[in-house]
Tab-separated table of C-alpha atoms in Angstrom:
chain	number	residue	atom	x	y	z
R	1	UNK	CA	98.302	114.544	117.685
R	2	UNK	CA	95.791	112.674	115.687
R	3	UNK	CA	95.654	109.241	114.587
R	4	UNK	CA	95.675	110.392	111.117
R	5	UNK	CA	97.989	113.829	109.940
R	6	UNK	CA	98.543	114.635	106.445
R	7	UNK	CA	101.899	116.909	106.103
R	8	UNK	CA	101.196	118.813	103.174
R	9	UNK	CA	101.780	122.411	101.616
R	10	UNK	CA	99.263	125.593	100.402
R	11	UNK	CA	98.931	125.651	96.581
R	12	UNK	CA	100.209	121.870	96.186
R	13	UNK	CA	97.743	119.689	93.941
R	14	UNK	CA	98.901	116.206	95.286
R	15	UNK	CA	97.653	117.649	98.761
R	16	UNK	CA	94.689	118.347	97.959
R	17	UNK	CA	94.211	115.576	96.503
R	18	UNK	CA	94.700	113.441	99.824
R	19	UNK	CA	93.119	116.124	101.460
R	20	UNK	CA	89.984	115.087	99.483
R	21	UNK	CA	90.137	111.442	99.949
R	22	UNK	CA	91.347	111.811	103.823
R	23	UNK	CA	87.849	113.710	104.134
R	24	UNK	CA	85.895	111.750	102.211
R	25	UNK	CA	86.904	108.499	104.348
R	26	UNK	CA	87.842	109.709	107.299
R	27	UNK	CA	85.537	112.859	107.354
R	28	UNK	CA	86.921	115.255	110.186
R	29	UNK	CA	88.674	112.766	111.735
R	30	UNK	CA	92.305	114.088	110.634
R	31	UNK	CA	94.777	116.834	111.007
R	32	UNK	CA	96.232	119.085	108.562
R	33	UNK	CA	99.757	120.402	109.208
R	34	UNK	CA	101.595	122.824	106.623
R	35	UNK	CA	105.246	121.507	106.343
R	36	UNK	CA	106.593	124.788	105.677
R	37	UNK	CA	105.396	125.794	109.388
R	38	UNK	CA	108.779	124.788	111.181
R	39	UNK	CA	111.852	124.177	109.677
R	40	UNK	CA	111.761	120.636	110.879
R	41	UNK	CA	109.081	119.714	108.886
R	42	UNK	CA	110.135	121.149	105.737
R	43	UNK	CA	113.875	119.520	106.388
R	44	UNK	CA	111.732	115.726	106.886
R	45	UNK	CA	109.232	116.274	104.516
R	46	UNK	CA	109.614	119.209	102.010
R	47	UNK	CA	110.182	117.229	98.940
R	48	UNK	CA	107.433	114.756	99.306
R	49	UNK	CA	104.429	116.072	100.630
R	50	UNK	CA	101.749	115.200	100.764
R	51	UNK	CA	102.723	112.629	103.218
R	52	UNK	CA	100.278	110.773	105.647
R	53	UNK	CA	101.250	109.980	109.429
R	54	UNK	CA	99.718	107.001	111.496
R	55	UNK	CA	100.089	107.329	114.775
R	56	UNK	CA	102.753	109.666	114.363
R	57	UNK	CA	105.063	107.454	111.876
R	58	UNK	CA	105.485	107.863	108.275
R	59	UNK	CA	102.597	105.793	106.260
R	60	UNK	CA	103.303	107.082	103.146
R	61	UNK	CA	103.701	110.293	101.003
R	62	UNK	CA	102.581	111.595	97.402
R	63	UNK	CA	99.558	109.968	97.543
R	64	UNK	CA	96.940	108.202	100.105
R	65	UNK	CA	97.338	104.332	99.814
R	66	UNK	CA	93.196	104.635	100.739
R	67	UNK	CA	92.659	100.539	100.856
R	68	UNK	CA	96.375	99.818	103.131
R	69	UNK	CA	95.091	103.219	105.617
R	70	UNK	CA	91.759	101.374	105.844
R	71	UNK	CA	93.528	98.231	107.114
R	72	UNK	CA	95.698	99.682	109.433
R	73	UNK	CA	93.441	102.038	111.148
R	74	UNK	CA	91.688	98.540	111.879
R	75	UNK	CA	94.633	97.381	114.210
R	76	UNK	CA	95.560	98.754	117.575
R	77	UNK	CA	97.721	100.950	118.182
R	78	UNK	CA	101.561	100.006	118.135
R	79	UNK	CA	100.392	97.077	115.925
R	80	UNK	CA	103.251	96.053	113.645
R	81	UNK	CA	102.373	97.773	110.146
R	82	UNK	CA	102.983	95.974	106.486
């Protein structure tokens, strides 16, 4: 998986939105995943996508929080997260 992965849905505005600002900051350096591809996804994360994943855990949904993304991508991996 990579670092960054924004769960988000075809013919949403709010993702692409952070689709936009993902690119523009961290230009092909993310993954796209459409929540309604598994039934898992769409059970987490149906009724607030777009949301971003850091290393795999939740960073936030609706909208990229681009300044608080910056700053953690900065730390390590498995560094605590505020």
């Amino acid at each position: 998986m990579s670092r960054v992965t924004l769960i988000s849905r075809e013919g949403c505005h709010l993702c692409q939105d952070a689709e936009a600002v993902l690119e523009r900051i961290l230009p092909g350096q993310w993954e796209r995943v459409d929540v309604d591809s598994s039934i898992e996804l769409e059970r987490d994360f149906g009724d607030r996508v777009p949301v971003v994943l850091l290393d795999g855990a939740e960073h936030g949904y609706w909208r990229v929080e681009e300044a608080r993304l910056l700053r953690d991508l900065a730390k390590p991996p498995g560094a605590p997260r505020l």
